[in-house]
Amino acid sequence: MEYISTRNNKKTFKFRDVFIKGLADDGGLFIPKSPHKVDINELKGLEYNDLAKKVIYPFIGDFMTEMDLDKIIDQSYSVFRKKNVIDLIKVGDRSVLELFHGPTLAFKDVAMQLLGNFYEYYLNNQNEKLNIVVATSGDTGAAAIDAIKGKNNINIFVLHPHNRVSSVQRKLMTTGKDKNVFNIAVNGNFDDCQNLVKTMFADKDFSNDIKMSGVNSINWARIIAQSVYYFYSYFLIEDDNRPINFSVPTGNFGDVYAGYLAKKMGLPINKLIVATNQNDILHRAISRGSYEVENVFETISPSMDIQVASNFERLLYDLNEGDDLQTIDAMKNIKEKGKYIINQEKLDKINANFLSSRMSEEEVLKTINEVYKKFNIVLDPHSAIGYGAFDKINLDGNNIVLATAHPCKFPDAIKKAIDIKTDLPKELMFVMNEKENYDTIENDVEKVKQHIKERIQ
Ligand SMILES: *Cc1c(COP(=O)(O)O)cnc(C)c1O
């Protein structure tokens, strides 16, 4: 498969570049040059790993053989606590897709475990060392660290916003003892962390010098890995008479874009709901066409406290029907004016696939409380936002909510909502008493660069 950048549709890339670079040199995001369709009937009824192999292979065929991929998928998903990676449970009138049975208790493990092994494979066949630098709103960091820790010829630097992730999220990142893992707490919010990483990437002297690679949610390898569970859960509840809708708690537009990718590949999903917290730029964009950056609020769903939804650029490129110049223009507006107005024609196109909703803090707590009282299920705040979206938007059909994190990652919010204590799974209890290891640095790119350089010399 050939890839292009959303900002230049002439130059083509192979998966290997797409994966290792993460972001194109022109600042754009990688996407396949032409659409890729699957035969749905061939995918029905497969076990999760076999399905993943079939869905992912066409995207990466020039990177490794089908047999290598088979091995890597089996190895990556052997660390999950469920045989088929995920679980689909009925909660009231909708289904909840539990994606948090991996090593760090959030859906991000599903893609990240695979990426870790992709890196290992790449470096085994290559005489080089890589440094991963990634910004996290709380869950990416832990998932990436777990996937990379202890591997040869690769270091990982994780930037998280100081005091703005939950203590369980932080401990899952900072208590490891591996020498190739470095945690940095930035005095700022997630968007600041993301900007630091973007700036370091854009500084070619620096990023080439340290052989910088990125695993944030714009990395195409993450998107293809995440599209698999849309197929898997769809087939589990498919019936011929009712459409299937997904509600996806959204921050960077990565996970919901993976659903859209599945739809583009031919999975007949009806609607994808983009469910946001108070940081509702995507809700404003999708409900009324105004993509306008505002200040970031701190919420009890910190992994969605984002105003700049990086993956949205991939959708914009689609809306512009592959016109890279229009995409460049839109992104320029967003960067310079903090604003992009989507015209009615484009908005109609968006709404053919996507609807959106927004939840206030009180509504999130209320949803957690109601679901617990009625069904004895504890949803984490992010998943509650996905769940409650189906109360705000009435959609006929079989409705699936993506549950993106285990509730024990957000004990304060759960205590506030239903006054119970949520414990970590037994295997992870120990992190609560381990010594933490991280450095606090100002929101200053030169200082962060310096810090990284000192640690890899
Ligand atoms: C990262 C994350 C999200 C948002 O996912 P995006 O791909 O950024 O939209 C939602 N919930 C949880 C728990 C997360 O960790």
Tab-separated table of C-alpha atoms and ligand atoms in Angstrom:
chain	number	residue	atom	x	y	z
A	1	MET	CA	0.000	0.000	0.000
A	2	GLU	CA	1.181	3.481	-0.843
A	3	TYR	CA	0.748	6.406	1.524
A	4	ILE	CA	0.693	10.167	1.048
A	5	SER	CA	0.614	13.159	3.374
A	6	THR	CA	-2.592	15.147	3.870
A	7	ARG	CA	-0.517	18.153	2.793
A	8	ASN	CA	1.058	16.669	-0.328
A	9	ASN	CA	-0.739	14.024	-2.371
A	10	LYS	CA	2.056	13.606	-4.943
A	11	LYS	CA	4.885	12.149	-2.903
A	12	THR	CA	4.357	8.550	-1.815
A	13	PHE	CA	5.660	6.636	1.200
A	14	LYS	CA	5.852	3.059	2.355
A	15	PHE	CA	4.394	1.851	5.640
A	16	ARG	CA	7.862	1.696	7.132
A	17	ASP	CA	8.312	5.492	6.783
A	18	VAL	CA	4.746	6.125	7.886
A	19	PHE	CA	5.289	4.103	11.034
A	20	ILE	CA	8.763	5.322	11.979
A	21	LYS	CA	8.194	8.993	11.128
A	22	GLY	CA	4.692	9.275	12.573
A	23	LEU	CA	4.263	12.742	11.099
A	24	ALA	CA	5.184	13.725	7.528
A	25	ASP	CA	8.023	16.243	7.098
A	26	ASP	CA	5.542	18.754	5.676
A	27	GLY	CA	3.578	18.637	8.940
A	28	GLY	CA	0.753	16.583	7.418
A	29	LEU	CA	-0.624	13.226	8.498
A	30	PHE	CA	-0.108	10.025	6.550
A	31	ILE	CA	-3.049	8.326	4.857
A	32	PRO	CA	-3.362	5.619	2.199
A	33	LYS	CA	-3.121	6.992	-1.323
A	34	SER	CA	-6.227	5.149	-2.488
A	35	PRO	CA	-9.133	3.609	-0.578
A	36	HIS	CA	-8.869	0.002	0.495
A	37	LYS	CA	-11.965	-2.243	0.676
A	38	VAL	CA	-12.253	-5.566	2.468
A	39	ASP	CA	-14.540	-8.534	1.876
A	40	ILE	CA	-16.732	-8.415	4.978
A	41	ASN	CA	-17.824	-12.024	4.642
A	42	GLU	CA	-14.243	-13.224	4.941
A	43	LEU	CA	-13.855	-11.471	8.277
A	44	LYS	CA	-17.021	-12.607	10.051
A	45	GLY	CA	-16.742	-15.033	12.920
A	46	LEU	CA	-12.958	-14.898	13.278
A	47	GLU	CA	-11.209	-14.918	16.633
A	48	TYR	CA	-9.781	-11.506	17.529
A	49	ASN	CA	-6.167	-12.272	16.600
A	50	ASP	CA	-7.085	-13.831	13.257
A	51	LEU	CA	-9.285	-10.872	12.450
A	52	ALA	CA	-6.493	-8.449	13.384
A	53	LYS	CA	-4.099	-10.271	11.048
A	54	LYS	CA	-6.547	-10.021	8.135
A	55	VAL	CA	-7.434	-6.366	8.739
A	56	ILE	CA	-3.915	-5.091	9.389
A	57	TYR	CA	-1.823	-6.994	6.845
A	58	PRO	CA	-2.853	-5.138	3.653
A	59	PHE	CA	-1.741	-1.874	5.271
A	60	ILE	CA	1.752	-3.084	6.148
A	61	GLY	CA	2.544	-5.708	3.533
A	62	ASP	CA	5.840	-4.189	2.507
A	63	PHE	CA	7.071	-3.960	6.114
A	64	MET	CA	6.975	-7.625	7.129
A	65	THR	CA	5.704	-10.982	5.911
A	66	GLU	CA	2.287	-12.284	6.833
A	67	MET	CA	3.965	-14.889	9.039
A	68	ASP	CA	5.958	-12.271	10.922
A	69	LEU	CA	2.788	-10.297	11.505
A	70	ASP	CA	0.953	-13.390	12.760
A	71	LYS	CA	3.662	-13.980	15.323
A	72	ILE	CA	3.717	-10.351	16.427
A	73	ILE	CA	-0.042	-10.171	16.839
A	74	ASP	CA	-0.147	-13.353	18.925
A	75	GLN	CA	2.701	-12.101	21.074
A	76	SER	CA	1.192	-8.608	21.495
A	77	TYR	CA	-2.214	-9.833	22.568
A	78	SER	CA	-0.962	-12.602	24.844
A	79	VAL	CA	-0.487	-9.974	27.584
A	80	PHE	CA	-4.202	-9.119	27.688
A	81	ARG	CA	-6.409	-10.477	30.446
A	82	LYS	CA	-9.118	-11.593	27.949
A	83	LYS	CA	-8.654	-14.336	25.396
A	84	ASN	CA	-10.171	-12.228	22.656
A	85	VAL	CA	-8.512	-8.998	23.854
A	86	ILE	CA	-11.785	-7.173	24.448
A	87	ASP	CA	-15.118	-7.910	26.076
A	88	LEU	CA	-18.592	-6.922	24.938
A	89	ILE	CA	-21.216	-6.759	27.677
A	90	LYS	CA	-24.855	-5.731	27.678
A	91	VAL	CA	-25.613	-2.727	29.917
A	92	GLY	CA	-29.279	-1.758	29.668
A	93	ASP	CA	-30.338	-1.153	26.101
A	94	ARG	CA	-26.812	-0.826	24.766
A	95	SER	CA	-23.601	-2.839	24.549
A	96	VAL	CA	-20.395	-1.763	26.224
A	97	LEU	CA	-17.162	-2.643	24.467
A	98	GLU	CA	-14.546	-3.027	27.197
A	99	LEU	CA	-11.178	-2.162	25.701
A	100	PHE	CA	-9.247	-1.877	28.960
A	101	HIS	CA	-8.088	-5.433	29.642
A	102	GLY	CA	-4.486	-4.765	28.644
A	103	PRO	CA	-1.443	-4.106	30.866
A	104	THR	CA	-2.169	-0.427	31.584
A	105	LEU	CA	-5.958	-0.506	31.765
A	106	ALA	CA	-6.889	1.698	28.807
A	107	PHE	CA	-7.788	1.042	25.174
A	108	LYS	CA	-4.449	2.474	24.144
A	109	ASP	CA	-2.780	-0.837	25.003
A	110	VAL	CA	-4.548	-2.498	22.070
A	111	ALA	CA	-2.546	-0.499	19.536
A	112	MET	CA	0.524	0.226	21.603
A	113	GLN	CA	1.487	-3.383	22.382
A	114	LEU	CA	1.567	-3.995	18.660
A	115	LEU	CA	3.648	-0.876	18.007
A	116	GLY	CA	6.210	-1.910	20.616
A	117	ASN	CA	6.737	-5.181	18.796
A	118	PHE	CA	6.802	-3.434	15.408
A	119	TYR	CA	9.681	-1.311	16.693
A	120	GLU	CA	11.525	-4.376	17.948
A	121	TYR	CA	11.085	-6.056	14.572
A	122	TYR	CA	12.278	-2.952	12.741
A	123	LEU	CA	15.351	-2.497	14.937
A	124	ASN	CA	16.329	-6.161	14.678
A	125	ASN	CA	16.706	-5.658	10.949
A	126	GLN	CA	18.340	-2.280	11.158
A	127	ASN	CA	21.532	-0.938	12.580
A	128	GLU	CA	20.210	2.078	14.434
A	129	LYS	CA	18.867	3.401	17.725
A	130	LEU	CA	15.590	5.255	18.113
A	131	ASN	CA	14.254	7.690	20.696
A	132	ILE	CA	10.523	7.841	21.089
A	133	VAL	CA	9.194	11.145	22.368
A	134	VAL	CA	5.503	11.285	23.167
A	135	ALA	CA	3.045	13.613	24.875
A	136	THR	CA	0.338	12.075	27.021
A	137	SER	CA	-2.892	13.229	28.577
A	138	GLY	CA	-2.507	10.279	30.927
A	139	ASP	CA	-3.036	6.949	29.211
A	140	THR	CA	-0.825	7.008	26.111
A	141	GLY	CA	2.264	7.366	28.283
A	142	ALA	CA	1.675	4.282	30.379
A	143	ALA	CA	0.641	2.204	27.364
A	144	ALA	CA	3.693	3.307	25.373
A	145	ILE	CA	6.061	2.691	28.281
A	146	ASP	CA	4.706	-0.788	28.845
A	147	ALA	CA	5.135	-1.556	25.154
A	148	ILE	CA	8.715	-0.224	24.885
A	149	LYS	CA	10.267	-0.859	28.304
A	150	GLY	CA	13.283	-3.130	28.337
A	151	LYS	CA	13.564	-3.295	24.536
A	152	ASN	CA	16.994	-2.886	22.922
A	153	ASN	CA	18.185	0.140	20.945
A	154	ILE	CA	15.188	2.247	21.847
A	155	ASN	CA	14.467	4.812	24.568
A	156	ILE	CA	11.179	6.412	25.419
A	157	PHE	CA	10.585	9.933	26.762
A	158	VAL	CA	7.062	10.688	27.950
A	159	LEU	CA	5.830	14.233	28.580
A	160	HIS	CA	2.765	14.519	30.817
A	161	PRO	CA	1.096	17.682	32.159
A	162	HIS	CA	2.257	18.133	35.742
A	163	ASN	CA	-0.525	17.540	38.303
A	164	ARG	CA	-3.131	17.070	35.593
A	165	VAL	CA	-3.216	13.311	35.330
A	166	SER	CA	-4.751	11.067	37.992
A	167	SER	CA	-2.352	9.600	40.534
A	168	VAL	CA	-3.049	6.064	39.318
A	169	GLN	CA	-2.352	7.158	35.737
A	170	ARG	CA	0.906	8.738	36.896
A	171	LYS	CA	2.027	5.753	38.941
A	172	LEU	CA	1.435	3.424	36.000
A	173	MET	CA	3.948	5.567	34.061
A	174	THR	CA	6.533	6.448	36.660
A	175	THR	CA	7.102	3.355	38.803
A	176	GLY	CA	8.927	1.200	36.272
A	177	LYS	CA	12.622	0.498	36.699
A	178	ASP	CA	13.696	0.086	33.120
A	179	LYS	CA	16.695	2.133	32.055
A	180	ASN	CA	15.232	3.083	28.680
A	181	VAL	CA	12.193	4.891	30.153
A	182	PHE	CA	12.183	8.620	31.022
A	183	ASN	CA	9.207	10.512	32.429
A	184	ILE	CA	8.937	14.292	32.208
A	185	ALA	CA	6.249	16.311	34.002
A	186	VAL	CA	5.723	19.571	32.106
A	187	ASN	CA	4.434	22.651	33.873
A	188	GLY	CA	1.504	23.104	31.490
A	189	ASN	CA	-1.491	21.278	30.033
A	190	PHE	CA	-1.694	18.451	27.510
A	191	ASP	CA	-1.810	20.774	24.508
A	192	ASP	CA	1.459	22.325	25.753
A	193	CYS	CA	3.025	18.855	25.928
A	194	GLN	CA	1.740	18.031	22.452
A	195	ASN	CA	3.123	21.328	21.127
A	196	LEU	CA	6.537	20.652	22.627
A	197	VAL	CA	6.670	17.298	20.878
A	198	LYS	CA	5.471	18.805	17.591
A	199	THR	CA	8.094	21.558	17.822
A	200	MET	CA	10.868	19.046	18.497
A	201	PHE	CA	9.764	16.980	15.494
A	202	ALA	CA	9.699	20.046	13.287
A	203	ASP	CA	13.257	20.918	14.340
A	204	LYS	CA	14.972	18.640	11.828
A	205	ASP	CA	18.450	19.149	13.301
A	206	PHE	CA	17.243	17.915	16.636
A	207	SER	CA	14.870	15.182	15.509
A	208	ASN	CA	17.308	13.678	12.988
A	209	ASP	CA	20.150	13.966	15.442
A	210	ILE	CA	18.419	11.959	18.148
A	211	LYS	CA	16.525	9.720	15.658
A	212	MET	CA	13.220	10.750	17.070
A	213	SER	CA	10.133	8.625	16.492
A	214	GLY	CA	6.550	9.225	17.600
A	215	VAL	CA	3.763	7.031	18.924
A	216	ASN	CA	1.080	9.608	19.605
A	217	SER	CA	-2.391	9.054	18.273
A	218	ILE	CA	-1.600	10.420	14.823
A	219	ASN	CA	0.649	7.408	14.175
A	220	TRP	CA	-1.137	5.505	11.441
A	221	ALA	CA	-0.148	2.145	12.922
A	222	ARG	CA	-2.283	2.946	15.962
A	223	ILE	CA	-5.292	3.781	13.824
A	224	ILE	CA	-5.214	0.524	11.861
A	225	ALA	CA	-4.786	-1.521	15.051
A	226	GLN	CA	-7.794	0.220	16.589
A	227	SER	CA	-10.046	-0.326	13.598
A	228	VAL	CA	-9.987	-4.067	14.363
A	229	TYR	CA	-12.264	-3.888	17.413
A	230	TYR	CA	-14.942	-2.091	15.427
A	231	PHE	CA	-15.095	-5.080	13.092
A	232	TYR	CA	-14.931	-7.572	15.928
A	233	SER	CA	-17.712	-6.042	18.033
A	234	TYR	CA	-19.853	-5.345	14.971
A	235	PHE	CA	-19.843	-9.006	14.013
A	236	LEU	CA	-20.639	-10.066	17.582
A	237	ILE	CA	-23.977	-8.274	17.640
A	238	GLU	CA	-24.842	-7.996	13.980
A	239	ASP	CA	-28.420	-8.730	13.004
A	240	ASP	CA	-29.871	-8.082	9.581
A	241	ASN	CA	-32.590	-5.702	10.597
A	242	ARG	CA	-30.979	-3.123	12.790
A	243	PRO	CA	-28.215	-0.641	12.038
A	244	ILE	CA	-25.192	-0.517	14.335
A	245	ASN	CA	-23.952	2.728	15.864
A	246	PHE	CA	-20.859	3.408	17.944
A	247	SER	CA	-20.343	6.071	20.590
A	248	VAL	CA	-16.696	6.948	21.130
A	249	PRO	CA	-15.291	9.083	23.974
A	250	THR	CA	-13.044	11.399	22.016
A	251	GLY	CA	-10.028	13.645	22.527
A	252	ASN	CA	-7.579	13.596	19.661
A	253	PHE	CA	-10.089	12.096	17.179
A	254	GLY	CA	-7.898	8.994	16.826
A	255	ASP	CA	-10.110	6.232	18.135
A	256	VAL	CA	-13.250	7.459	16.387
A	257	TYR	CA	-11.277	7.947	13.181
A	258	ALA	CA	-10.356	4.254	13.414
A	259	GLY	CA	-14.107	3.519	13.356
A	260	TYR	CA	-14.481	5.732	10.323
A	261	LEU	CA	-11.614	3.872	8.661
A	262	ALA	CA	-13.427	0.580	9.318
A	263	LYS	CA	-16.513	2.095	7.693
A	264	LYS	CA	-14.492	3.253	4.708
A	265	MET	CA	-13.100	-0.261	4.366
A	266	GLY	CA	-16.670	-1.501	3.994
A	267	LEU	CA	-17.967	-2.233	7.507
A	268	PRO	CA	-21.553	-0.926	7.311
A	269	ILE	CA	-21.514	1.149	10.502
A	270	ASN	CA	-24.467	3.552	10.621
A	271	LYS	CA	-23.309	6.476	12.791
A	272	LEU	CA	-20.244	7.228	14.887
A	273	ILE	CA	-20.918	9.522	17.815
A	274	VAL	CA	-18.054	11.786	18.812
A	275	ALA	CA	-18.613	12.088	22.561
A	276	THR	CA	-16.730	14.917	24.276
A	277	ASN	CA	-16.423	16.372	27.744
A	278	GLN	CA	-16.515	20.147	28.359
A	279	ASN	CA	-13.531	20.460	26.041
A	280	ASP	CA	-15.964	20.321	23.208
A	281	ILE	CA	-14.218	21.694	20.134
A	282	LEU	CA	-15.193	18.589	18.169
A	283	HIS	CA	-18.794	18.837	19.312
A	284	ARG	CA	-18.939	22.461	18.195
A	285	ALA	CA	-17.334	21.487	14.890
A	286	ILE	CA	-19.575	18.522	14.159
A	287	SER	CA	-22.855	19.992	15.408
A	288	ARG	CA	-22.496	23.469	13.949
A	289	GLY	CA	-19.372	23.714	11.831
A	290	SER	CA	-17.256	25.801	14.136
A	291	TYR	CA	-13.835	24.331	14.841
A	292	GLU	CA	-12.559	26.993	17.166
A	293	VAL	CA	-9.822	26.508	19.750
A	294	GLU	CA	-10.720	27.635	23.273
A	295	ASN	CA	-9.001	27.262	26.622
A	296	VAL	CA	-8.618	23.789	28.043
A	297	PHE	CA	-10.689	22.948	31.133
A	298	GLU	CA	-9.466	20.402	33.626
A	299	THR	CA	-12.086	17.682	33.977
A	300	ILE	CA	-12.574	14.306	35.641
A	301	SER	CA	-11.975	12.738	32.206
A	302	PRO	CA	-8.419	14.078	31.775
A	303	SER	CA	-7.532	11.899	28.792
A	304	MET	CA	-9.975	13.987	26.784
A	305	ASP	CA	-8.838	17.417	28.009
A	306	ILE	CA	-7.704	18.454	24.566
A	307	GLN	CA	-8.529	21.361	22.296
A	308	VAL	CA	-6.449	20.570	19.255
A	309	ALA	CA	-7.714	17.270	17.862
A	310	SER	CA	-4.776	16.303	15.642
A	311	ASN	CA	-6.414	13.490	13.717
A	312	PHE	CA	-9.198	15.788	12.532
A	313	GLU	CA	-6.862	16.765	9.712
A	314	ARG	CA	-7.390	13.329	8.184
A	315	LEU	CA	-11.122	13.947	8.028
A	316	LEU	CA	-10.595	17.428	6.601
A	317	TYR	CA	-8.513	15.942	3.809
A	318	ASP	CA	-11.380	13.585	3.012
A	319	LEU	CA	-13.913	16.401	3.061
A	320	ASN	CA	-11.734	18.307	0.640
A	321	GLU	CA	-11.863	15.231	-1.577
A	322	GLY	CA	-8.139	14.786	-1.548
A	323	ASP	CA	-7.298	18.403	-2.286
A	324	ASP	CA	-4.078	18.910	-0.348
A	325	LEU	CA	-3.991	22.685	-0.963
A	326	GLN	CA	-7.372	23.166	0.698
A	327	THR	CA	-6.200	21.052	3.626
A	328	ILE	CA	-3.038	23.122	3.986
A	329	ASP	CA	-5.189	26.234	3.970
A	330	ALA	CA	-7.564	24.925	6.637
A	331	MET	CA	-4.671	23.874	8.881
A	332	LYS	CA	-3.047	27.266	8.408
A	333	ASN	CA	-6.236	28.956	9.563
A	334	ILE	CA	-6.384	26.725	12.617
A	335	LYS	CA	-2.771	27.401	13.465
A	336	GLU	CA	-2.832	31.161	12.909
A	337	LYS	CA	-6.369	32.130	13.843
A	338	GLY	CA	-7.298	29.201	16.058
A	339	LYS	CA	-10.371	28.794	13.905
A	340	TYR	CA	-11.821	26.958	10.926
A	341	ILE	CA	-15.415	27.278	9.783
A	342	ILE	CA	-16.847	24.224	8.063
A	343	ASN	CA	-19.364	25.131	5.357
A	344	GLN	CA	-22.820	23.535	5.202
A	345	GLU	CA	-22.005	21.225	2.336
A	346	LYS	CA	-19.029	19.791	4.196
A	347	LEU	CA	-20.957	19.659	7.428
A	348	ASP	CA	-23.650	17.550	5.740
A	349	LYS	CA	-20.927	15.181	4.591
A	350	ILE	CA	-19.556	14.956	8.132
A	351	ASN	CA	-23.007	14.319	9.564
A	352	ALA	CA	-23.604	11.434	7.172
A	353	ASN	CA	-21.034	9.567	9.274
A	354	PHE	CA	-20.583	11.471	12.517
A	355	LEU	CA	-22.853	12.974	15.160
A	356	SER	CA	-21.597	14.499	18.382
A	357	SER	CA	-22.459	15.166	21.997
A	358	ARG	CA	-20.976	16.979	24.973
A	359	MET	CA	-21.202	16.261	28.674
A	360	SER	CA	-20.776	18.542	31.650
A	361	GLU	CA	-18.991	17.329	34.774
A	362	GLU	CA	-22.278	16.904	36.674
A	363	GLU	CA	-23.754	14.860	33.842
A	364	VAL	CA	-20.732	12.553	33.865
A	365	LEU	CA	-21.072	11.927	37.608
A	366	LYS	CA	-24.814	11.405	37.233
A	367	THR	CA	-24.318	8.879	34.436
A	368	ILE	CA	-21.774	6.891	36.472
A	369	ASN	CA	-24.224	6.930	39.377
A	370	GLU	CA	-27.280	5.872	37.371
A	371	VAL	CA	-25.529	3.078	35.513
A	372	TYR	CA	-24.157	1.742	38.796
A	373	LYS	CA	-27.554	1.846	40.531
A	374	LYS	CA	-29.466	0.292	37.655
A	375	PHE	CA	-26.994	-2.279	36.370
A	376	ASN	CA	-24.286	-2.628	39.010
A	377	ILE	CA	-21.622	-1.686	36.460
A	378	VAL	CA	-18.954	0.917	37.212
A	379	LEU	CA	-18.046	3.036	34.195
A	380	ASP	CA	-14.957	5.222	34.230
A	381	PRO	CA	-15.654	8.916	33.475
A	382	HIS	CA	-14.545	8.653	29.832
A	383	SER	CA	-16.694	5.608	29.168
A	384	ALA	CA	-19.624	7.305	30.933
A	385	ILE	CA	-19.392	10.139	28.423
A	386	GLY	CA	-19.682	7.581	25.638
A	387	TYR	CA	-22.548	5.815	27.371
A	388	GLY	CA	-24.543	8.977	28.053
A	389	ALA	CA	-24.218	10.156	24.459
A	390	PHE	CA	-26.907	7.660	23.453
A	391	ASP	CA	-29.317	9.397	25.867
A	392	LYS	CA	-28.662	12.718	24.190
A	393	ILE	CA	-28.868	11.375	20.662
A	394	ASN	CA	-31.673	8.986	19.951
A	395	LEU	CA	-30.556	6.408	17.441
A	396	ASP	CA	-32.510	3.327	16.511
A	397	GLY	CA	-30.494	0.194	16.266
A	398	ASN	CA	-27.856	-1.749	18.123
A	399	ASN	CA	-25.752	0.752	19.972
A	400	ILE	CA	-22.190	0.081	21.100
A	401	VAL	CA	-20.307	2.250	23.596
A	402	LEU	CA	-16.535	2.149	23.638
A	403	ALA	CA	-15.349	1.785	27.255
A	404	THR	CA	-11.876	3.237	27.002
A	405	ALA	CA	-10.475	2.921	30.523
A	406	HIS	CA	-10.857	0.806	33.649
A	407	PRO	CA	-12.647	2.761	36.400
A	408	CYS	CA	-9.830	2.108	38.884
A	409	LYS	CA	-7.681	4.581	36.969
A	410	PHE	CA	-9.923	7.393	38.189
A	411	PRO	CA	-10.622	6.601	41.847
A	412	ASP	CA	-11.458	10.178	42.891
A	413	ALA	CA	-14.165	10.580	40.272
A	414	ILE	CA	-15.663	7.180	41.081
A	415	LYS	CA	-15.661	7.954	44.789
A	416	LYS	CA	-17.415	11.234	44.107
A	417	ALA	CA	-20.024	9.637	41.859
A	418	ILE	CA	-20.941	6.512	43.823
A	419	ASP	CA	-18.851	6.617	46.988
A	420	ILE	CA	-17.050	3.342	46.440
A	421	LYS	CA	-13.383	2.556	46.257
A	422	THR	CA	-12.240	0.996	42.992
A	423	ASP	CA	-9.212	-1.243	43.279
A	424	LEU	CA	-6.667	-1.996	40.637
A	425	PRO	CA	-6.659	-5.556	39.305
A	426	LYS	CA	-4.543	-7.738	41.626
A	427	GLU	CA	-1.611	-7.906	39.220
A	428	LEU	CA	-1.242	-4.124	39.252
A	429	MET	CA	-1.805	-3.336	42.940
A	430	PHE	CA	1.920	-3.130	43.614
A	431	VAL	CA	2.365	0.104	41.652
A	432	MET	CA	0.585	2.059	44.379
A	433	ASN	CA	3.515	1.561	46.777
A	434	GLU	CA	6.402	1.784	44.337
A	435	LYS	CA	8.792	4.688	44.210
A	436	GLU	CA	8.014	7.150	41.417
A	437	ASN	CA	10.586	8.499	39.060
A	438	TYR	CA	10.071	11.648	36.988
A	439	ASP	CA	11.580	15.080	36.384
A	440	THR	CA	9.584	18.290	36.343
A	441	ILE	CA	10.473	20.743	33.581
A	442	GLU	CA	9.138	24.102	32.452
A	443	ASN	CA	7.060	24.448	29.322
A	444	ASP	CA	10.150	25.461	27.358
A	445	VAL	CA	11.254	23.491	24.337
A	446	GLU	CA	14.964	24.294	24.721
A	447	LYS	CA	14.949	22.936	28.262
A	448	VAL	CA	13.164	19.778	27.226
A	449	LYS	CA	15.577	19.212	24.323
A	450	GLN	CA	18.537	19.732	26.619
A	451	HIS	CA	17.087	17.269	29.120
A	452	ILE	CA	16.597	14.620	26.450
A	453	LYS	CA	20.068	15.093	24.946
A	454	GLU	CA	21.741	14.714	28.310
A	455	ARG	CA	20.056	11.370	28.804
A	456	ILE	CA	20.941	9.753	25.513
A	457	GLN	CA	24.601	10.703	25.231
B	1	LIG	C1	-6.921	8.663	24.909
B	1	LIG	C2	-8.212	8.410	25.536
B	1	LIG	C3	-9.419	8.835	24.945
B	1	LIG	C4	-9.451	9.634	23.677
B	1	LIG	O1	-9.010	8.936	22.568
B	1	LIG	P1	-8.630	9.717	21.216
B	1	LIG	O2	-8.118	8.686	20.294
B	1	LIG	O3	-7.595	10.731	21.604
B	1	LIG	O4	-9.871	10.383	20.747
B	1	LIG	C5	-10.603	8.488	25.567
B	1	LIG	N1	-10.626	7.804	26.729
B	1	LIG	C6	-9.505	7.389	27.322
B	1	LIG	C7	-9.587	6.658	28.600
B	1	LIG	C8	-8.254	7.679	26.756
B	1	LIG	O5	-7.134	7.251	27.350
